[in-house]
XYZ file of C-alpha atoms in Angstrom:
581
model
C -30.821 -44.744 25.012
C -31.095 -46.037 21.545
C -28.514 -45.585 19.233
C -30.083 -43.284 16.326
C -31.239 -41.039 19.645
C -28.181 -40.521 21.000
C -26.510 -40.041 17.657
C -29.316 -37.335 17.097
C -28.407 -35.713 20.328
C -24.689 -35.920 19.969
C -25.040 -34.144 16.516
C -27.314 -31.345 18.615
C -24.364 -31.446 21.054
C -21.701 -30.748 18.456
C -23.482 -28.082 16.779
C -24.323 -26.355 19.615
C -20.821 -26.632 21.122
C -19.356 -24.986 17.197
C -22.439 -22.181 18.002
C -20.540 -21.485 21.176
C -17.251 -21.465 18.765
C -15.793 -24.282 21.213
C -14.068 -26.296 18.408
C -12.203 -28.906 21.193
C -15.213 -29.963 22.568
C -17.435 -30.249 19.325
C -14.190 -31.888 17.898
C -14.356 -34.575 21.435
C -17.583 -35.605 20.436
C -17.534 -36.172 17.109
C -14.209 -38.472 17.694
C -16.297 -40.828 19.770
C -19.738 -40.418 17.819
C -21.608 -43.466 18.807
C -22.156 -44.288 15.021
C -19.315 -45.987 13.474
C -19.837 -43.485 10.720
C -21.427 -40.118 11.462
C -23.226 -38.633 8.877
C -22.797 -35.957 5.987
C -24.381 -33.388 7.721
C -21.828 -34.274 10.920
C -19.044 -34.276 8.635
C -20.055 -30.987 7.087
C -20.000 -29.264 10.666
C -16.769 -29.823 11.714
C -15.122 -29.541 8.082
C -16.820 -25.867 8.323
C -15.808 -25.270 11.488
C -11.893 -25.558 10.425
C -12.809 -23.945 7.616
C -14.449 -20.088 9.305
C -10.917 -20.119 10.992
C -8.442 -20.672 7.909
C -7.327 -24.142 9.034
C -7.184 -25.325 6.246
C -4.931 -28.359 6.945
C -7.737 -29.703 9.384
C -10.402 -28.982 7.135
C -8.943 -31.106 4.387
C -7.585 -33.983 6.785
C -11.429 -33.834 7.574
C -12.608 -34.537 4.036
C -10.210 -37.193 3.756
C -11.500 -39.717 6.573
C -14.969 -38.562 5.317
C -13.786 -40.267 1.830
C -12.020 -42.903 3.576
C -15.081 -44.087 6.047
C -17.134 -44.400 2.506
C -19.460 -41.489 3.674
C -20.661 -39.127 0.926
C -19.935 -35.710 0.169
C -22.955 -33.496 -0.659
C -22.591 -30.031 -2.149
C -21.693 -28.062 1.113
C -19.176 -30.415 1.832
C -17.294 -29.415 -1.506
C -18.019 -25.918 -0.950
C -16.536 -25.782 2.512
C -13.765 -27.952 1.918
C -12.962 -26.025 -1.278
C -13.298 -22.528 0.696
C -10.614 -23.980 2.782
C -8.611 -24.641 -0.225
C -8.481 -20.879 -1.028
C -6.361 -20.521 2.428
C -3.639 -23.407 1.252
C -0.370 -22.421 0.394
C -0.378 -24.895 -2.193
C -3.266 -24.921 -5.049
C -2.555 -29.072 -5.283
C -5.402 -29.691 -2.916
C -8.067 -27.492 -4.715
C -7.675 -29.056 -8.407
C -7.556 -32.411 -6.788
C -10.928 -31.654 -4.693
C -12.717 -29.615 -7.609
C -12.494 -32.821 -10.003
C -13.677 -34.956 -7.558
C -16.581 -31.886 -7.301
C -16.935 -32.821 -10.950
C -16.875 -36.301 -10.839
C -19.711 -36.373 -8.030
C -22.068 -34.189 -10.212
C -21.807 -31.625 -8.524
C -20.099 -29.167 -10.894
C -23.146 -27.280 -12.139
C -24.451 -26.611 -8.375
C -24.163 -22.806 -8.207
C -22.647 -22.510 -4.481
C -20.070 -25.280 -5.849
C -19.324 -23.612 -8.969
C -18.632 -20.242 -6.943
C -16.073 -21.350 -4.665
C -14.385 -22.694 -7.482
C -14.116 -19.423 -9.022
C -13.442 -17.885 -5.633
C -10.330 -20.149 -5.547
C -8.746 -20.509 -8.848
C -8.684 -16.637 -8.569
C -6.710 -16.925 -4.988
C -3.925 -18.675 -7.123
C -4.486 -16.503 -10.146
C -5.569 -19.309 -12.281
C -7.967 -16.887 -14.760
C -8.542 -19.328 -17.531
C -9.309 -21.978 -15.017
C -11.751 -19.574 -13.093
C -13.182 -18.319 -16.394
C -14.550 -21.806 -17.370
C -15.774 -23.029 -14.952
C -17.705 -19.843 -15.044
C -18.137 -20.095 -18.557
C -19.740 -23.814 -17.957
C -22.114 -22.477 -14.960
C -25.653 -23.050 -16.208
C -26.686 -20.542 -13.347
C -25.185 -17.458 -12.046
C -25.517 -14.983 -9.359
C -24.307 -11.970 -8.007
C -21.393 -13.846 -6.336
C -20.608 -16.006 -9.478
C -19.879 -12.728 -11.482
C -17.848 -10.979 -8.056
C -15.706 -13.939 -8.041
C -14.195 -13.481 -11.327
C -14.081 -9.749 -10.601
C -12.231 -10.142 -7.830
C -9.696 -12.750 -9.846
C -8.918 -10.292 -12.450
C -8.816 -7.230 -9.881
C -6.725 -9.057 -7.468
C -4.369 -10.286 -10.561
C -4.067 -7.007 -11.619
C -6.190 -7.442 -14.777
C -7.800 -3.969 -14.325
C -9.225 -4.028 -17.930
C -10.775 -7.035 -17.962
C -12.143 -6.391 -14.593
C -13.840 -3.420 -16.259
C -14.912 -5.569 -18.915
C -16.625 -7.837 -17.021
C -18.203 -5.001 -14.277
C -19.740 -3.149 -17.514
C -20.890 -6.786 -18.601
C -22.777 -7.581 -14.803
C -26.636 -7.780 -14.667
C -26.213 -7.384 -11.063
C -23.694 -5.370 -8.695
C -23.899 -5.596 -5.282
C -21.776 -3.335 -2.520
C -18.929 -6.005 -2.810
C -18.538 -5.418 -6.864
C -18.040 -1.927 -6.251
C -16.060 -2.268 -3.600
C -13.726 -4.905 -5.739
C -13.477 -2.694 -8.622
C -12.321 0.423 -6.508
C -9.786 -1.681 -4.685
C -8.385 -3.047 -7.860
C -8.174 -0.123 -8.528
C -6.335 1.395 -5.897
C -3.675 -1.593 -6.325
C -2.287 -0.997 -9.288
C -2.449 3.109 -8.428
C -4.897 4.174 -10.376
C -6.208 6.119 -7.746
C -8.384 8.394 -9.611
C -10.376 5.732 -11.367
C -11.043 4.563 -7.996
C -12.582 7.796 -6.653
C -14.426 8.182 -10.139
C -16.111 4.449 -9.714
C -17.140 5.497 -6.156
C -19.000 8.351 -7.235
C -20.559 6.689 -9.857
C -21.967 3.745 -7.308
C -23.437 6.678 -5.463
C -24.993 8.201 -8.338
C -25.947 5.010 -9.253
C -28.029 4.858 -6.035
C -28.771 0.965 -5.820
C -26.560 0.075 -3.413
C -24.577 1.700 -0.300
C -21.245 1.408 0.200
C -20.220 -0.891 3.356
C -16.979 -0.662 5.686
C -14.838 -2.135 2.814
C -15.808 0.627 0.185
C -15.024 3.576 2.655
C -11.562 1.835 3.963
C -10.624 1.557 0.216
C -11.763 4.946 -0.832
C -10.167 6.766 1.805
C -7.216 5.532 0.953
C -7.304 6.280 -2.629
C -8.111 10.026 -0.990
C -4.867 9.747 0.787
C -2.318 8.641 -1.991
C -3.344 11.430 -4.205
C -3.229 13.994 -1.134
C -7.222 14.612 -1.861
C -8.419 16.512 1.226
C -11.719 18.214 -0.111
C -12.091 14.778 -1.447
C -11.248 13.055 1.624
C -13.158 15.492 3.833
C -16.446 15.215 1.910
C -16.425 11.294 2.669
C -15.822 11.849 5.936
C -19.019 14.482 5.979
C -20.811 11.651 4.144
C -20.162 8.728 6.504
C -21.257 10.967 9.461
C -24.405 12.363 7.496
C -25.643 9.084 6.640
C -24.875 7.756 9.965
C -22.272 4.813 9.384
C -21.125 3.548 11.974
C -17.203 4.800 12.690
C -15.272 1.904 13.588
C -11.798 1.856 14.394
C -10.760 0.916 10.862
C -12.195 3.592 9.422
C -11.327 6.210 12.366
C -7.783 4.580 11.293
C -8.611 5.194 7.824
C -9.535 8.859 8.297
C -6.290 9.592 10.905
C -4.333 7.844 7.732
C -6.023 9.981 5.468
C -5.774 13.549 7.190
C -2.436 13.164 7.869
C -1.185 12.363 4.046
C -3.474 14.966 2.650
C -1.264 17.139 5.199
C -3.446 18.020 7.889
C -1.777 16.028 10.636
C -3.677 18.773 12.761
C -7.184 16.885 11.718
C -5.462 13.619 11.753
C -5.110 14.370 15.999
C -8.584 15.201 16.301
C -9.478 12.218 14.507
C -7.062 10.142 17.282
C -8.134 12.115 20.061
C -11.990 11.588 20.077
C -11.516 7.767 19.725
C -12.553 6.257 23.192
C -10.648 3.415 23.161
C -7.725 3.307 20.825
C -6.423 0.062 19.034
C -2.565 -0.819 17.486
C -4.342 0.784 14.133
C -5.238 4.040 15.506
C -1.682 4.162 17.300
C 0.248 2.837 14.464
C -1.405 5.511 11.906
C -0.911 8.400 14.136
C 2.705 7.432 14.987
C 3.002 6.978 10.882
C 1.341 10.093 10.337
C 3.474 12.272 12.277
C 6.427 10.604 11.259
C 6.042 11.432 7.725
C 5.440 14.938 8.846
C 9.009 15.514 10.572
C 7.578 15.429 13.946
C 9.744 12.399 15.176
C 9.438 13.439 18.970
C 6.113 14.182 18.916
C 5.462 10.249 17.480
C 7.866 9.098 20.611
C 5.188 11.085 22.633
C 2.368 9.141 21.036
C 3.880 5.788 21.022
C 4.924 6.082 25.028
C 1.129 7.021 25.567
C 0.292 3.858 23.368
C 2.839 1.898 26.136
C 1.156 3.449 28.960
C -2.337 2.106 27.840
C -1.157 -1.357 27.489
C -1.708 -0.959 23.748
C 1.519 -3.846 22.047
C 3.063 -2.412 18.757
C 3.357 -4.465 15.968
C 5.582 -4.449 12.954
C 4.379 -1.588 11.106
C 4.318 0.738 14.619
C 8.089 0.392 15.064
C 8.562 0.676 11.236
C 6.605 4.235 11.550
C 8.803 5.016 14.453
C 12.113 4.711 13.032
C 11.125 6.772 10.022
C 10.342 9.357 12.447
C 13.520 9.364 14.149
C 15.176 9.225 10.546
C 13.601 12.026 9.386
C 13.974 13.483 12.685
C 17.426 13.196 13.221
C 16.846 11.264 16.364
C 19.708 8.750 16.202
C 20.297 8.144 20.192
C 16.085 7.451 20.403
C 16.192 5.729 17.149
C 18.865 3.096 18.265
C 17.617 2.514 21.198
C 14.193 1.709 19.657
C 15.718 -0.580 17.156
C 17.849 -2.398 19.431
C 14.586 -3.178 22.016
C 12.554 -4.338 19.542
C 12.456 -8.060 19.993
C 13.351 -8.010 23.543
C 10.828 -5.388 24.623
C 7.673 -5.825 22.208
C 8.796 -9.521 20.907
C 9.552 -8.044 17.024
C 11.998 -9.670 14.938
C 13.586 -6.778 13.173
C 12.414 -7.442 9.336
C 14.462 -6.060 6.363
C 12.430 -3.037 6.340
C 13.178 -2.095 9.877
C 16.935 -2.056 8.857
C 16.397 -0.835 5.734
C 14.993 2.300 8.460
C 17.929 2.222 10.688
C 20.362 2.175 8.311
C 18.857 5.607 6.379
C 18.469 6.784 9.773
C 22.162 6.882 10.637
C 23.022 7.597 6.652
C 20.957 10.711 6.999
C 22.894 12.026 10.402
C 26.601 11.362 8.294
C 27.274 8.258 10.094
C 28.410 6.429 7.134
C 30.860 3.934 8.326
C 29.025 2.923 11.163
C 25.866 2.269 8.339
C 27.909 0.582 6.303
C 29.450 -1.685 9.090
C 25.650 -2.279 9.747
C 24.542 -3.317 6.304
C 27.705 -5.896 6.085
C 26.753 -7.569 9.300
C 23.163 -7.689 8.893
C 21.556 -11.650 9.810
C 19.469 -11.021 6.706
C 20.948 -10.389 3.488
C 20.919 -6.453 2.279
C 18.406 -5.603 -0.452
C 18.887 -3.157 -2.905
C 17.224 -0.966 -1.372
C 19.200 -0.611 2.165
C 22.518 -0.530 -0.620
C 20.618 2.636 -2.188
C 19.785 4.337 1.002
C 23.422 3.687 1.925
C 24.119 5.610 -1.452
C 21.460 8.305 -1.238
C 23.498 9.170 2.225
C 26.916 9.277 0.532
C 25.144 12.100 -1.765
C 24.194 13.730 0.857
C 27.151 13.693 2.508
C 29.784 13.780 -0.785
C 31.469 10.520 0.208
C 32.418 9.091 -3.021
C 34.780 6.299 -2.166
C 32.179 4.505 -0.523
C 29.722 5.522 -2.900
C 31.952 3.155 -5.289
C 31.811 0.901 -2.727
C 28.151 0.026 -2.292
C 27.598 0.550 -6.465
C 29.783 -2.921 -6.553
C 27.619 -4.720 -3.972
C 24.185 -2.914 -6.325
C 25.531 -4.629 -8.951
C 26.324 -7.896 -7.142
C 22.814 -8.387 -6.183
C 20.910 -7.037 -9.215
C 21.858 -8.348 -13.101
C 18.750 -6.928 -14.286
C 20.241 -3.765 -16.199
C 18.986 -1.516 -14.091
C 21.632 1.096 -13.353
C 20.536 3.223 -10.794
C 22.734 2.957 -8.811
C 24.913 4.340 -11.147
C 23.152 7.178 -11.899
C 23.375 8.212 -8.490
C 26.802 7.880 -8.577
C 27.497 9.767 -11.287
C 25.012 12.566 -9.825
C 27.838 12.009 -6.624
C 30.430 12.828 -8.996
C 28.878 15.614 -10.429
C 28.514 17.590 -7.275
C 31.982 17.006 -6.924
C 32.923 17.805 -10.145
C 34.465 14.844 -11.302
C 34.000 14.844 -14.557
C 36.196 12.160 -16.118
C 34.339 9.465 -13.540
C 30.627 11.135 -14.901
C 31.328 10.193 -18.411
C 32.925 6.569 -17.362
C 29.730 6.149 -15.238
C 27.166 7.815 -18.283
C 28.955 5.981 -20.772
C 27.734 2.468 -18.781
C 24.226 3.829 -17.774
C 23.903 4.320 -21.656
C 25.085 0.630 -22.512
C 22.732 -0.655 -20.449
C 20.092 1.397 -21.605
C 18.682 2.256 -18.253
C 14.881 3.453 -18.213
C 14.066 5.337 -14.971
C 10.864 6.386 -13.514
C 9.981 9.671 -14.967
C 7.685 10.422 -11.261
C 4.499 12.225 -10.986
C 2.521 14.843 -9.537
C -0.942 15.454 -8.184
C -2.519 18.592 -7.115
C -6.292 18.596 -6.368
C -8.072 21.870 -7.371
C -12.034 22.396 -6.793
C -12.697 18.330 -5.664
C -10.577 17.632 -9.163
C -7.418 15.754 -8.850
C -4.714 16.865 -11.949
C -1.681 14.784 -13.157
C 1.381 16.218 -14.199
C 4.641 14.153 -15.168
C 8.141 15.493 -15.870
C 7.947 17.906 -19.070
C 4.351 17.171 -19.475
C 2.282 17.523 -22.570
C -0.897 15.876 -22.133
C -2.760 17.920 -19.426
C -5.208 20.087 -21.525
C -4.180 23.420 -20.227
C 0.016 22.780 -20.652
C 0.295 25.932 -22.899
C -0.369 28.022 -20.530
C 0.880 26.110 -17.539
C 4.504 26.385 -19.223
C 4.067 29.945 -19.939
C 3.197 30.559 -16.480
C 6.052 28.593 -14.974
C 8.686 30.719 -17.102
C 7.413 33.969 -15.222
C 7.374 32.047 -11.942
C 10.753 30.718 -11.971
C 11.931 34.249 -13.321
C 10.452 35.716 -10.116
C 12.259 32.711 -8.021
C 15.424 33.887 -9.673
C 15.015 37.681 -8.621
C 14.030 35.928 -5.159
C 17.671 34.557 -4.767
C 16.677 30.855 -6.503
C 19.218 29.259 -8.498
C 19.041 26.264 -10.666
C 21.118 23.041 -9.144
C 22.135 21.731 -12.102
C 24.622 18.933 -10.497
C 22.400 15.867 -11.198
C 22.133 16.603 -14.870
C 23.840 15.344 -17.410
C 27.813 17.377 -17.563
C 27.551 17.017 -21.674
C 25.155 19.832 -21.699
C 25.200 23.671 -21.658
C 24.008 25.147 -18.634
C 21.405 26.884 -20.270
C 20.133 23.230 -21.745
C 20.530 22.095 -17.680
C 18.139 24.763 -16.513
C 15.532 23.642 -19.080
C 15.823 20.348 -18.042
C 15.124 20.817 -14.296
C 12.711 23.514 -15.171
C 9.834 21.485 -16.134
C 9.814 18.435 -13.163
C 6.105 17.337 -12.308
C 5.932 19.104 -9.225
C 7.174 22.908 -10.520
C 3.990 21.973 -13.128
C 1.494 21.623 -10.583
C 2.648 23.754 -8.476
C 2.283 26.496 -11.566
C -1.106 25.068 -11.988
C -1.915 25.983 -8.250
C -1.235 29.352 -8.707
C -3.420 29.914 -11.617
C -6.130 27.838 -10.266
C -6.864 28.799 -6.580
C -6.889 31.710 -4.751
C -4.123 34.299 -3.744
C -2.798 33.441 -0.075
C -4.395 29.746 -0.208
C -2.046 26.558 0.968
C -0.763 24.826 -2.448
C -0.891 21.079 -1.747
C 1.128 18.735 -3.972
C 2.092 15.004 -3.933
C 5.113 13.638 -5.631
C 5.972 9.875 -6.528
C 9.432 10.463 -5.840
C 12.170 12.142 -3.717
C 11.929 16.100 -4.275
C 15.238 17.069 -5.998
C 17.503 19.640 -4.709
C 16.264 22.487 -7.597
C 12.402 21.897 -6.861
C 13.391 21.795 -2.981
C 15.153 25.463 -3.590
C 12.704 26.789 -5.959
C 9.763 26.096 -4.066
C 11.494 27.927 -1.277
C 11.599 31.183 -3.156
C 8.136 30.709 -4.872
C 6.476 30.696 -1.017
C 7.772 33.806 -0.469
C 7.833 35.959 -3.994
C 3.637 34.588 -4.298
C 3.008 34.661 -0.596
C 1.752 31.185 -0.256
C 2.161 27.963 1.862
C 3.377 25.027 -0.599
C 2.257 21.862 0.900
C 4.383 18.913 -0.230
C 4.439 15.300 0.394
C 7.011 13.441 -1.680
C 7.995 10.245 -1.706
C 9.429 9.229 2.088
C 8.017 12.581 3.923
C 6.365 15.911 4.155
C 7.799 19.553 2.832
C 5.959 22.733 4.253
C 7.648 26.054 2.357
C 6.657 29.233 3.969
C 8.393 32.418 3.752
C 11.446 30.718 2.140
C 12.095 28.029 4.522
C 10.955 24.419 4.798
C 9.366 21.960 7.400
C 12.205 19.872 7.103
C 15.071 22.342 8.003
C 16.626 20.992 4.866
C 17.384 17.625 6.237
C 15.409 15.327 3.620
């Protein structure tokens, strides 16, 4: 056989070995092509090939010999190789490659020019991304997506707007873009207003991506009829349900609070993945049901389902909030020998809260100090949370010294909860010591939030609010609500406020926290005898947790809230979580 034929037919070979995605024979052939230098188009094959899987190393080894055996690059060589680039840790190889793009004259190609965009936003290079998209004689759909999805990613949210208003075109993946830029820098209700606007729009339908992304925009703000309508519009317009959006929807359910929809979600999916598992374990976790997510991850066991990470993360917060500390050690302790997970700082950070929580305090300490990772602040502030809890203010003073140890940022709250420690304790001289350093350092803490949907409409309220258009009469309200707490047996805790004030002045300071705001705005806006459901950015405090316990049962209503690290059901004066929070 001539040469140039059996070149031909090794290059037929090799691409038909890469169609069968056999990569080590494809790769066999092209080592020993019978032409002492295969062509571009060879080249290109197998520097794509590395390239679809995100090995990038290969992929740019590739392009190196190509260089080196004096074969040229075309313009899909640069625009795989440069893909590949956009998986590299380092961003070294993708300036290097995109001048040599340039010097080949190939920088005003439009696939080219795309990738480069595509990349330099990977690395968050904006002002390199924006000229070479400024310099693009031609652009498409995908040259104006790539610098969306720069700024989005980046967190550049305005001049992601910007630049969406600015588009001639807007495919599915625009949209999709801006709502998930959205949703990462929780601005959740942007996100659900740019969805509805696509559909208005009309010109394009939303894919897998959109739907994912919107769902969970649905469950950070605890939108149900939101969350319910998209899941009567994927089924109406006959989208497929995969298992990430089943997943999606079993997320979804369960932090709007209907873990009860959440199951049937889980229980009509034929064959169940990690996903499905690790959402429903998750879901029920943050609901209190700790034994009931044991249940659900043994059945994940039994079907030869392997948890990951995140499963065993779930799990432990369900023992936590549980109070299952025998189940919850031995899950922690199995982890890398049973499932092959190397407990991360996250999964101790679970543990440790877990035994905090059930007054084990020495034993979490001991923990903490022995760890193979170093403690964050975090696992120190669970550690103090529990000493709260538990009114264990010598190690309280304890942990603040290791807080301040690892964080010389000015941030002081640790502190504050210490103080707050003191407070219930009524150690007063220690409060001012601790108030009088808070103050010095001029600590700014997060004032929280809270979101109540009413009608398909998601409100906003922070602490003390003053910008929600109907606040008048939302504090008016509250003031005969809390009245009727009081004659319900409700009294203000007052112990985490400031000692230098009256008690009068503490009661007005508790009295207007986001959540006692939307919850006020619940009972003005829906029906009498209809579920309130609210979600808070932060921990409920002790005064909203006993307040909301007397409003359930002076209005007759079922106060649905999901706080920070779990659920809180009030009805009829009690609460889902048995006061162990």
């Amino acid at each position: 056989m001539a040469v140039s034929s059996h070149a031909s037919f090794t290059t037929s070979l090799i691409n038909c070995y890469l169609s069968c995605k056999d990569l080590d024979s494809a790769r066999k052939l092209f080592e020993n092509y019978p032409s002492s230098r295969p062509p571009t188009l060879v080249w290109n094959f197998m520097v794509r090939a590395y390239s679809k899987i995100n090995n990038s190393r290969e992929s740019i080894f590739l392009f190196s010999q190509m260089l080196a055996s004096s074969s040229l690059p075309d313009k899909y060589t640069f625009t795989y190789v440069i893909t590949s680039c956009s998986h590299q840790i380092s961003l070294h190889h993708g300036e290097i490659i995109h001048g040599l793009a340039v010097k080949n004259g190939f920088d005003s190609d439009l696939f080219v020019g795309n990738v480069v965009i595509y990349m330099y936003g990977v690395f968050a290079r904006m002002e390199d991304a924006r000229k070479t998209f400024d310099e693009m004689p031609e652009r498409d759909v995908f040259t104006w997506t790539g610098l969306l999805r720069g700024y989005a990613k980046g967190g550049e949210v305005g001049k992601a707007c910007e630049l969406f208003g600015e588009m001639p075109m807007r495919n599915e993946v625009s949209w999709t873009v801006m709502i998930s830029g959205f949703i990462g820098c929780e601005r959740y209700i942007e996100a659900l207003k740019y969805f509805h606007d696509m559909l208005y729009e009309g010109k394009v339908k939303p894919n897998e991506a959109t739907l994912v992304s919107i769902l969970s925009a649905c469950a950070h703000l605890g939108a149900l009829d939101q969350g319910k309508w998209i899941h009567e519009y994927i089924d109406v317009i006959g989208f497929p349900f995969s298992n990430n959006i089943l997943t999606a929807l079993i997320d979804m359910y369960a932090k709007c609070g209907r873990i009860d929809r959440a199951k049937q979600v889980f229980i009509g999916i034929s064959k169940r993945d990690v996903f499905n598992y690790t959402a429903m374990i998750t879901g029920l976790s943050i609901h209190g049901l700790g034994k009931d997510a044991i249940q659900v991850f043994s059945q994940m066991l039994m079907e030869n389902v392997m948890p990951n990470d995140i499963t065993l993360l779930g799990l432990l917060k369900g023992c936590s909030h549980s109070g299952l500390v025998q189940e919850g050690s031995s899950i922690f302790f199995s982890m890398e020998n049973s499932w092959g997970v190397v407990p991360r700082i996250e999964h101790y950070g679970c543990y440790v809260d877990l035994l905090g929580r059930a007054g084990y305090l020495e034993r979490a300490f001991v923990l903490v100090k022995s760890m193979p990772i170093r403690p964050d602040i975090v696992i120190w502030m669970a550690l103090l949370s529990a000493c709260r809890v538990h009114r264990d203010s010598k190690l309280g003073e304890q942990i603040v010294r290791h807080i301040e140890l690892l964080d010389d940022s000015g941030n002081s709250a640790g502190k504050v909860l210490l103080s707050n420690l003191n407070a219930s304790l009524g150690k007063w001289e220690r409060v001012a010591e601790l108030r009088h350093l808070i103050s010095d350092k001029r600590n700014k803490s997060n004032p929280g939030q809270s979101w109540i949907e009413v009608n398909g409409v998601v409100h906003e309220f922070r602490v003390d609010d003053q910008l929600h258009p109907q606040i008048a009469q939302i504090q008016e309200k509250l003031i005969e609500v809390l009245k009727q707490a009081r004659l319900g047996g409700y009294i203000a805790s007052t112990s985490q406020v400031s000692f230098d004030l009256s008690e009068e002045d503490k009661e007005q300071a508790v009295a207007y926290h986001s959540e006692k705001l939307a919850v006020t705005f619940g009972l003005m806006s829906t029906e009498p005898g209809t579920s309130i459901r609210i979600v808070k950015s932060l921990r409920t405090c002790d005064d909203c947790h006993s307040a909301l316990k007397a409003i359930s049962t002076i209005y007759k209503r079922e106060l649905i809230v999901r706080d920070r690290s779990r659920f809180h059901t009030f009805r009829e004066g009690m609460c889902s979580c048995n006061d162990y929070w």
